[in-house]
Coordinates of C-alpha atoms in Angstrom, one line a residue:
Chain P
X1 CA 9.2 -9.3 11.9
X2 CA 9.4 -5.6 12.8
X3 CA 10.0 -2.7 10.6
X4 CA 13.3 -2.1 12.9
X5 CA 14.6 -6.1 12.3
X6 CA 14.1 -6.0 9.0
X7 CA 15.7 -2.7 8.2
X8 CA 18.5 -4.0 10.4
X9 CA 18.7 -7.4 8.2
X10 CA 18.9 -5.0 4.7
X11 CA 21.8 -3.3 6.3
X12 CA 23.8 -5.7 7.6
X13 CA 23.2 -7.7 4.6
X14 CA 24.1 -4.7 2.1
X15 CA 27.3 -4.1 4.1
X16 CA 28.4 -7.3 3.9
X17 CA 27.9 -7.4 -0.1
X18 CA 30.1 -4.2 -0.4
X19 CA 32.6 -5.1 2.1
X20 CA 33.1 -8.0 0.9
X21 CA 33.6 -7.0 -2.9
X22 CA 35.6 -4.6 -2.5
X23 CA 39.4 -4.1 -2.5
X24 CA 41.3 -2.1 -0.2
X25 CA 42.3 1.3 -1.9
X26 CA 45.8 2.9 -0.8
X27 CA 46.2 5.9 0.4
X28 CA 48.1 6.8 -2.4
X29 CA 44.8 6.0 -4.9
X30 CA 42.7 8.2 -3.0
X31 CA 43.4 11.6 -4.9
X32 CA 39.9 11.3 -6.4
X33 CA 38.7 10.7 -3.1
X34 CA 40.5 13.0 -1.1
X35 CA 38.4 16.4 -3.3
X36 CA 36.3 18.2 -0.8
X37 CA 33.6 16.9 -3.6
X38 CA 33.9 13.6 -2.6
X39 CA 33.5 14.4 1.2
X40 CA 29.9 13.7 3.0
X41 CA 28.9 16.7 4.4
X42 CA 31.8 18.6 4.3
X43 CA 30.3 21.8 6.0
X44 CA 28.8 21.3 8.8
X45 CA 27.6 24.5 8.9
X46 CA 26.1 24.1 5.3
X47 CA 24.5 20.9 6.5
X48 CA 23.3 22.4 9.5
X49 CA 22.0 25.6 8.4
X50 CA 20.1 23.4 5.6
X51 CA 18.3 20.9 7.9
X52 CA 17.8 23.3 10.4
X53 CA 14.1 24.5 8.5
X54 CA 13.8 20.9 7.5
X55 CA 13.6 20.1 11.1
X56 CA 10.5 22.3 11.8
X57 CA 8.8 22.1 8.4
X58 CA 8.4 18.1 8.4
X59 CA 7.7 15.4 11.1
X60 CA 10.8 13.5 11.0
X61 CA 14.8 13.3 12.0
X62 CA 18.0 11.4 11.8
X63 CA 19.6 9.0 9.4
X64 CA 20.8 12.2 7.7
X65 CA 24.6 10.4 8.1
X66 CA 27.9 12.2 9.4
X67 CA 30.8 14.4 8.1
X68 CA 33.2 12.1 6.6
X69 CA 35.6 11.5 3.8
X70 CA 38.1 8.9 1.9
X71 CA 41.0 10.3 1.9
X72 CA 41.9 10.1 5.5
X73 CA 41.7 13.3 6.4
X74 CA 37.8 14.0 6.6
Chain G
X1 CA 1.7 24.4 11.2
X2 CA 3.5 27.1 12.4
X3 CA 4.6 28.7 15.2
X4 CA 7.2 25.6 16.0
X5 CA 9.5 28.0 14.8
X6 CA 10.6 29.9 18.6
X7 CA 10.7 26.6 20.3
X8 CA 12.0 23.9 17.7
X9 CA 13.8 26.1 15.4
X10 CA 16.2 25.8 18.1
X11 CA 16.1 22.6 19.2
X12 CA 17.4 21.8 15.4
X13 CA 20.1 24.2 15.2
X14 CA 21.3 22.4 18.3
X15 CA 21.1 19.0 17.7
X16 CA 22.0 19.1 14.0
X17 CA 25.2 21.5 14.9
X18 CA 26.1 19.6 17.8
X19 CA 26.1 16.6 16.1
X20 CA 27.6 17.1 13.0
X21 CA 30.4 19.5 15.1
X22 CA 30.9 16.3 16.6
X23 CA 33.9 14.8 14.6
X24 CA 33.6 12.4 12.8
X25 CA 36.6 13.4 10.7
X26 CA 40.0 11.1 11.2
X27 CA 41.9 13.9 11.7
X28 CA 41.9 16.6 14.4
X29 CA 40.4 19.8 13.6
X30 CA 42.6 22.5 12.4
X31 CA 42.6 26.3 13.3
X32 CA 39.1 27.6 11.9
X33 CA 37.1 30.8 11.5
X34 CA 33.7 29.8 10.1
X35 CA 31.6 32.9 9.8
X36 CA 28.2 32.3 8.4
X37 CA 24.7 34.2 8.1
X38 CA 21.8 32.5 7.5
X39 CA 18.3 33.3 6.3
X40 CA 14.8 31.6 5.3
X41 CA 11.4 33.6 4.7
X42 CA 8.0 31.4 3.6
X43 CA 4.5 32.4 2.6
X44 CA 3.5 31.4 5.6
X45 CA 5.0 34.5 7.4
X46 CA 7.7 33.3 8.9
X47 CA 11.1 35.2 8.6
X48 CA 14.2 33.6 10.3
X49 CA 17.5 35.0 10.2
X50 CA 20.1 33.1 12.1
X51 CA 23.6 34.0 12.1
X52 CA 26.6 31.9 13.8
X53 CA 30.4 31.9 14.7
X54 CA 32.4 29.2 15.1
X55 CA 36.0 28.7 15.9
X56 CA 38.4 26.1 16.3
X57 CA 41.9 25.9 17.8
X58 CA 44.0 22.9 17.3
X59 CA 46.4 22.7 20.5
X60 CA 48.3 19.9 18.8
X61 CA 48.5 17.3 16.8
X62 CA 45.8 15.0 19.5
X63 CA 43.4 18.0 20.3
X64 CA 41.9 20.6 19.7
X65 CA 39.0 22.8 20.8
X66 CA 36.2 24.6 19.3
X67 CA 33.7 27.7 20.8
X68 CA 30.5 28.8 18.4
X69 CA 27.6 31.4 19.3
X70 CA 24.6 31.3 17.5
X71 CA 21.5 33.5 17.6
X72 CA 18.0 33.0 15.9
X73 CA 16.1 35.9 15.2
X74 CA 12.6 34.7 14.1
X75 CA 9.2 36.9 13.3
X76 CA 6.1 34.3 13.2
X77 CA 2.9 35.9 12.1
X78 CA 1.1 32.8 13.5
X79 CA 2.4 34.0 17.2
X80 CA 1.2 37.3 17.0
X81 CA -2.0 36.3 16.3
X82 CA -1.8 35.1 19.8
X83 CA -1.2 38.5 21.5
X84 CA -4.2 40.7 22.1
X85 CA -3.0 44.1 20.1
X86 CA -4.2 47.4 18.5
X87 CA -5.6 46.2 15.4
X88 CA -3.6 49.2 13.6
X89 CA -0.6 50.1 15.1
X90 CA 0.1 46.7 16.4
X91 CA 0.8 48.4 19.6
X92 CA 1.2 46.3 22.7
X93 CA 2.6 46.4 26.3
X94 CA 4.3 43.9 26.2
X95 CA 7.9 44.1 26.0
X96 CA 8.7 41.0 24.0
X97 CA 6.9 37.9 22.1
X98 CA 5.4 39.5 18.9
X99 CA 3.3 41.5 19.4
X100 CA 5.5 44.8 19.4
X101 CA 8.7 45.4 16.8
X102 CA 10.6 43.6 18.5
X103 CA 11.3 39.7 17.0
X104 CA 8.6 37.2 18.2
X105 CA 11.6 34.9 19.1
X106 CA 15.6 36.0 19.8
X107 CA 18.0 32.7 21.4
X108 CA 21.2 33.0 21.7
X109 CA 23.1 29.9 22.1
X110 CA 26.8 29.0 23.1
X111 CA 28.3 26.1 22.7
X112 CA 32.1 24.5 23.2
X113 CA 34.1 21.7 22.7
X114 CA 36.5 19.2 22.4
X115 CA 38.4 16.5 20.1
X116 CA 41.2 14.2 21.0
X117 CA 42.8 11.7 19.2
X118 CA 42.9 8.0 21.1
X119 CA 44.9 6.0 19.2
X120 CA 43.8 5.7 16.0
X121 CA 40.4 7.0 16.5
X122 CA 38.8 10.5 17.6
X123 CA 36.9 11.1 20.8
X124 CA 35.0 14.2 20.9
X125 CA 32.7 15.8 23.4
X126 CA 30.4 18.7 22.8
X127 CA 28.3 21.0 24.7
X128 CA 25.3 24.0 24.4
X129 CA 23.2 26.0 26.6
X130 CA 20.3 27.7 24.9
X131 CA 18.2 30.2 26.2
X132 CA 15.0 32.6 25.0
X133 CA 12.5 34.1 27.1
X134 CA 9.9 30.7 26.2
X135 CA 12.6 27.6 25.8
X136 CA 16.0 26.5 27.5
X137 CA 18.1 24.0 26.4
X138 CA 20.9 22.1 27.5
X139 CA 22.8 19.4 25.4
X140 CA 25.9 17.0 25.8
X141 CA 27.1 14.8 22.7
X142 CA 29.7 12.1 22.8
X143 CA 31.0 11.3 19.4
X144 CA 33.8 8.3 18.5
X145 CA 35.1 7.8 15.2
X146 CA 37.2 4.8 14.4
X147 CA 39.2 3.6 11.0
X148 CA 40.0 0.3 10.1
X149 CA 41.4 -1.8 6.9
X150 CA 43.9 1.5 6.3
X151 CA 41.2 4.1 6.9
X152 CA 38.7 2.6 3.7
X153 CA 36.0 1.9 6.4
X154 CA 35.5 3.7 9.9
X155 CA 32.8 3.0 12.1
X156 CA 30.9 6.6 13.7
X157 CA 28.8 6.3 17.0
X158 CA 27.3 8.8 19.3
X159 CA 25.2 9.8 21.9
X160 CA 23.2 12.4 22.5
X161 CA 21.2 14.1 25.7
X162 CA 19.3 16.7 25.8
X163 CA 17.2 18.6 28.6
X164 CA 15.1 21.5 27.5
X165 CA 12.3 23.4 29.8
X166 CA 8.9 24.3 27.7
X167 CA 7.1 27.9 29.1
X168 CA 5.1 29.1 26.5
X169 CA 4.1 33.2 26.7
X170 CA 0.7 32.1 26.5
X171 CA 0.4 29.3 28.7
X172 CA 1.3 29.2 32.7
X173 CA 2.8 26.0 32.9
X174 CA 6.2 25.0 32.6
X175 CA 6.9 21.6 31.1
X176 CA 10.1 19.4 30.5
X177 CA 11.2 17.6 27.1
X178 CA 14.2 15.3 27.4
X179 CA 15.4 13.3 24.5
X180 CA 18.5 10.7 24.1
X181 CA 20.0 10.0 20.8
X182 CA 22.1 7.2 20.0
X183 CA 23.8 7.0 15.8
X184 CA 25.7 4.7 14.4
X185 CA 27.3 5.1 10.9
X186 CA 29.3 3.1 8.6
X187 CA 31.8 4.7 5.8
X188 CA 33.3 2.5 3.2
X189 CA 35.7 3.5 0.3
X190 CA 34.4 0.8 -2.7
X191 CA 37.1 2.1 -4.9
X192 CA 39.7 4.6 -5.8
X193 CA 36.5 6.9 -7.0
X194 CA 33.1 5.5 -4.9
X195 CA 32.3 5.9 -1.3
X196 CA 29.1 5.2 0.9
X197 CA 28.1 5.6 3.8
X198 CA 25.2 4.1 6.2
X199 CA 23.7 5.6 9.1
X200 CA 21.0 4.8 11.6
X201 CA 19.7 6.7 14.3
X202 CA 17.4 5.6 17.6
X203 CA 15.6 8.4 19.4
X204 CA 13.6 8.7 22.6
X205 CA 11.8 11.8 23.4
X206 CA 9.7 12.6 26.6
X207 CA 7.5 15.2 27.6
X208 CA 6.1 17.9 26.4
X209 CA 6.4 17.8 22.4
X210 CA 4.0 20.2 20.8
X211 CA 3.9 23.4 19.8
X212 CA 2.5 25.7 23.3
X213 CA 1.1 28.5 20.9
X214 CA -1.0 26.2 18.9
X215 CA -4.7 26.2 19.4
X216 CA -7.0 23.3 18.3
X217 CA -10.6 25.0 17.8
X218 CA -13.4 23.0 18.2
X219 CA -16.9 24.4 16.8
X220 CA -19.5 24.3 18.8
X221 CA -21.9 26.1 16.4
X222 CA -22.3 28.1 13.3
X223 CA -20.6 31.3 14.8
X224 CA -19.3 30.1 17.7
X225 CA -16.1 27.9 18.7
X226 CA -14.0 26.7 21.6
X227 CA -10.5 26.5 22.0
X228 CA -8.2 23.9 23.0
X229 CA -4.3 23.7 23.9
X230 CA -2.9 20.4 21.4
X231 CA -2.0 17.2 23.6
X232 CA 0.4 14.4 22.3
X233 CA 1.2 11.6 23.5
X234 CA 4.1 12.0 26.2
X235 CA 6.6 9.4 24.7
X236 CA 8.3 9.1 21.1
X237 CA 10.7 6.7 19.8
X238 CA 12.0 7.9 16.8
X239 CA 14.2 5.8 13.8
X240 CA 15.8 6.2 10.6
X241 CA 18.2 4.5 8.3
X242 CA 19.7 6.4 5.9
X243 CA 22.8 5.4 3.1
X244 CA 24.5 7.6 0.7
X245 CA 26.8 7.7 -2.0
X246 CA 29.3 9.4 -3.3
X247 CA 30.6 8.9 -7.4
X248 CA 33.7 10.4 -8.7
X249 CA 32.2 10.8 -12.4
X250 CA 35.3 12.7 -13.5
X251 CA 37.9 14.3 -12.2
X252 CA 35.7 17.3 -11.0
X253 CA 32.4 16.0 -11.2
X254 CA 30.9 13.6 -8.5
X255 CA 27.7 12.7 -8.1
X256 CA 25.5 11.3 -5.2
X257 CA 22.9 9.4 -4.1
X258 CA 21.1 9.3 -0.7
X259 CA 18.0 7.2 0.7
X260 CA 16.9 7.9 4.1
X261 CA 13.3 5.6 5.6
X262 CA 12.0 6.8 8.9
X263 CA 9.6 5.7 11.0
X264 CA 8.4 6.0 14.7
X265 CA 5.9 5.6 17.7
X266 CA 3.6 7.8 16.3
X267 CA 2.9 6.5 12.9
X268 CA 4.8 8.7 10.8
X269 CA 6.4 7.7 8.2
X270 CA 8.3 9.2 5.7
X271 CA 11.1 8.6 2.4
X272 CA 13.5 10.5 1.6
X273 CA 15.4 10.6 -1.6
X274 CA 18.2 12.8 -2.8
X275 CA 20.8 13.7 -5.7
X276 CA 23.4 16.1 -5.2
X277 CA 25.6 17.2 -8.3
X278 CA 29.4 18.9 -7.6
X279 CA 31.7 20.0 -9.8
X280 CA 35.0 22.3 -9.8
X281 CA 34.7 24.6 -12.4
X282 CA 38.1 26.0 -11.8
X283 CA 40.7 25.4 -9.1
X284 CA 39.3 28.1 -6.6
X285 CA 35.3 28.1 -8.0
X286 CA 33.1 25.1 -6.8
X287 CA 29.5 24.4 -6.9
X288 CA 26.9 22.5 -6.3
X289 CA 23.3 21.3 -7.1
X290 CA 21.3 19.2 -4.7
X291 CA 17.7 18.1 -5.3
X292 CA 15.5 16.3 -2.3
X293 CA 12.1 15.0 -2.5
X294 CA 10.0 13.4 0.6
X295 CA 7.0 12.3 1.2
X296 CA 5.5 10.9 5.2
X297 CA 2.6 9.7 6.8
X298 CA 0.1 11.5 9.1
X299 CA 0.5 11.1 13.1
X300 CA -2.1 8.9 14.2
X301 CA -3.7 11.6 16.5
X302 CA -3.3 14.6 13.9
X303 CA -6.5 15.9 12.7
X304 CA -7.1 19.0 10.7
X305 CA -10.3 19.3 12.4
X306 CA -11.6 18.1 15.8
X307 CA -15.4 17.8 16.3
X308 CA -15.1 17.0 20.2
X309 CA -12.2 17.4 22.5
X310 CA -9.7 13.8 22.2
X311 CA -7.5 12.2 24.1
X312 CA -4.4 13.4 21.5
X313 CA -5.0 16.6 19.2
X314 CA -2.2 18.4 17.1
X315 CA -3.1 20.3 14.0
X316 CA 0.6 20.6 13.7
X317 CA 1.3 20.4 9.8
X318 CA 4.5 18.9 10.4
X319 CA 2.2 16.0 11.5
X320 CA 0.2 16.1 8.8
X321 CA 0.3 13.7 5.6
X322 CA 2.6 15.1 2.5
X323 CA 5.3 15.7 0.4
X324 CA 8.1 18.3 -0.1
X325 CA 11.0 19.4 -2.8
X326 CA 14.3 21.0 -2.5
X327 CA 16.9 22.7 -4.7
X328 CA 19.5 24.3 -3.2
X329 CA 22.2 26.3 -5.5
X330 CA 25.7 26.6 -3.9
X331 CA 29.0 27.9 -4.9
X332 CA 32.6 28.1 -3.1
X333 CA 35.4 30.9 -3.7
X334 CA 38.4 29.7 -2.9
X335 CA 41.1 33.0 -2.1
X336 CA 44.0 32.7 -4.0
X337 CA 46.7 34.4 -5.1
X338 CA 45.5 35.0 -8.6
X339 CA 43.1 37.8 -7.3
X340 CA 44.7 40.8 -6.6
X341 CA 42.1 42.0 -4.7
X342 CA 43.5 42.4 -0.9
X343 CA 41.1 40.9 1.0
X344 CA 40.7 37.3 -1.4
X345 CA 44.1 37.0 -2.3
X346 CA 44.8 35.1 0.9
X347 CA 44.3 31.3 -0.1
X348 CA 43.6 30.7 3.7
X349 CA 40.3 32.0 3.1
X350 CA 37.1 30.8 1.3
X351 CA 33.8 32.5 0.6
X352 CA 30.3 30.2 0.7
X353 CA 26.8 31.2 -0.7
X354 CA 23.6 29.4 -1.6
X355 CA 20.4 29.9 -2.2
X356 CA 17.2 27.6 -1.8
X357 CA 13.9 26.7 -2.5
X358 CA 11.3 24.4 -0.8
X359 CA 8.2 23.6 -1.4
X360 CA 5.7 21.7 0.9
X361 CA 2.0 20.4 0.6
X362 CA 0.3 18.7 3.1
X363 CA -3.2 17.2 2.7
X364 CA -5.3 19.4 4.3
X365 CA -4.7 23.3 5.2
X366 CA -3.0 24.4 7.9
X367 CA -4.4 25.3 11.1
X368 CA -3.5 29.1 10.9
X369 CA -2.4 30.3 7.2
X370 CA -5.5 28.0 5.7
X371 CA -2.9 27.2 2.9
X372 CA -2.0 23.5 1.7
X373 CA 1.0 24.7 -0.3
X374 CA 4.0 25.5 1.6
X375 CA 7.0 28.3 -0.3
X376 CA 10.3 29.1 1.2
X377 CA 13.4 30.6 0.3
X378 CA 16.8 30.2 2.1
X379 CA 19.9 32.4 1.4
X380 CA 23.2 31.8 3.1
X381 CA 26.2 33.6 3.3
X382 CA 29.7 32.7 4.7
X383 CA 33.1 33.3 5.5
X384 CA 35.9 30.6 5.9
X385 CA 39.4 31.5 7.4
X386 CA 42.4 29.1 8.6
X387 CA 44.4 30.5 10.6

């Protein structure tokens, strides 16, 4: 089995465990959430500028994930 | 390693702010001023100072558009070594490329944009032409973000092209580099205070992929040696898997977690784990703490040293076996009304700083600086305004 299978396997097989257990949160339950805190990159310019020496100092790229939030707006 | 830094230094600034510009958010962007000025300086003599604009106008509730310059102002110590000058007053007649006062590298880079809403998702497509007097670059990204299950998971893909034109000050070639990126990324709310997210990433990247002002020496004898322009391997797939998550410890303390593996065509490897502490300390004073620490694997062609002329040879640190740290500081001032200071009383406004330090050692010196041990320091300043 290739790296790339098996890699593909442990996600699809993590993302099924955590869909699956867990509960649909309101909208109305997502004030934790919804704090620029909680968001995943929620600069992109921050993210940016901090990658962008990362980029040239070491061999390697991607899977650094993508702006987003729970609260619906983010 | 190092003199990457004119033609790659810009080929991450575009990929990395094309691609996160891209939105993933479920919301159209809203009016934005994002003014921002970035630095990093190392012991290896490189000095980069890169500020950026970016603005975004929200013509109504489906779209929106967005416009950002960028220029990278970079002085490399490795590239002037590659410029015959006056030994004391550096003195050269050359108008540009290091060897005079003038920055070894200066892009400028534009970029534009736009995000609609289609149905419940966002489509968004991106743009940038880049241009210094050794690189070009031209990039389109497609981005589509889509919720389901009441916005607690929404599914991210996008695609990437890029078509960049290599011409080296010290070479007389001109070569191509094209690369295609597809992502794919998974956010899921677990609960009313946890959220992850997963993220994979499949790269191809042809042509030219070294750095033109690197020189492989080869020794021939005790006092003499011969040198070599580096040669990879035309073709790279590139892959990574990365997940992430997010804590609500309190009410204004989170904490999170990332992994990221990567691995590609060319035998490097490399891990990638990372904590990032946030907390509001007030309701306009945020800040954060992240820590990152990675280790790879060597490129199966990189050598330190060559003792004949190979098919492949890079002494490109970045190719090189090693491990690095992070820790970056950062704090948010939110305006509000509470100041009575004119220009932060506005609560449309925020102000952004940080500062970082990185450390990298590889297992063998580099080519140029002779140093194993890598030290950098990144300062970052920036304005926020919505308008």
């Amino acid at each position: 089995m290739t790296k790339l299978k098996a890699i593909i396997l442990i996600a699809i097989g993590c993302a099924s465990l955590i869909l699956n257990g867990c509960a649909v949160v309101q909208p109305w339950e997502r004030e934790r959430l919804s704090d620029p805190n909680m968001m995943f990159d929620e600069n992109p310019l921050d993210k940016g500028a901090q990658l962008h020496f990362l980029f040239i100092r070491e061999g390697t790229e991607g899977g650094d994930g993508s702006q987003s939030g729970g609260c619906g707006c983010g | 390693m190092d003199k990457e830094n004119s033609a790659f230094f810009l080929k991450a600034v575009t990929f990395i702010l094309l691609i996160y510009s891209s939105c993933y958010s479920q919301d159209i962007p809203e009016n934005e001023l994002d003014v921002r000025i970035n630095s990093y300086f190392d012991n290896f003599r490189v000095n980069v100072i890169y500020p950026q604009v970016s603005i975004t106008k929200k013509l109504s509730d489906n779209t929106s558009i967005s416009g950002r310059y960028l220029s990278d102002i970079i002085s490399s110590a490795s590239m002037k070594a590659n410029f015959q000058v006056d030994g004391i007053t550096s003195a050269t007649t050359r108008k540009q490329g290091g060897a005079d006062n003038t920055p070894d590298e200066w892009r400028n880079e534009f970029g534009a944009g736009i995000t609609q809403k289609v149905f419940d998702g966002i489509l968004s497509l991106n743009s940038s032409y880049s241009i210094e007097h050794d690189y070009s670059s031209k990039t389109i990204v497609s981005a589509l973000s889509y919720p389901f299950a009441k916005k607690n998971t929404v599914l991210q893909f996008s695609f990437l092209k890029s078509f960049d034109k290599v011409f080296p000050q010290i070479r007389t070639w001109v070569r191509d580099r094209n690369t295609t990126t597809f992502n794919a990324g998974l956010t899921q709310i677990l609960s009313n205070n946890i959220i992850t997210q997963f993220d994979g990433t499949y790269t191809t990247v042809s042509g030219y992929q070294l750095d033109g002002y690197q020189v492989v020496r080869i020794i021939e004898n005790s006092n003499t040696y011969r040198t070599y322009e580096p040669v990879n391997p035309d073709f790279r797939i590139r892959r990574a898997f990365g997940i992430r998550t997010n804590v609500g410890v309190t009410r204004d303390f989170s904490l999170q977690l990332g992994y990221r593996y990567y691995w590609d065509s060319w035998d490097v490897n490399s891990n990638t784990i990372s904590a990032k502490l946030a907390n509001n300390f007030s309701p306009v004073v945020s800040g954060t703490f992240e820590y990152r620490h990675y280790w790879q694997t060597r490129a199966f062609f990189f050598k330190p040293i060559y003792i004949q002329p190979e098919q492949y040879m890079s002494v490109d640190s970045k190719l090189n076996s090693g491990y690095s740290d992070e820790a970056v500081f950062s704090l948010v001032l939110k305006g509000s009304k509470i100041y009575d200071v004119p220009f932060i009383s506005s609560d449309k406004l925020s102000l952004t700083g940080s500062f970082g330090f990185y450390r990298r050692y590889t297992d063998s010196s580099d080519w140029f600086s002779n140093l194993q041990v890598l030290y950098a320091y990144t300062l970052s300043a920036g304005i926020r305004y919505n308008f």
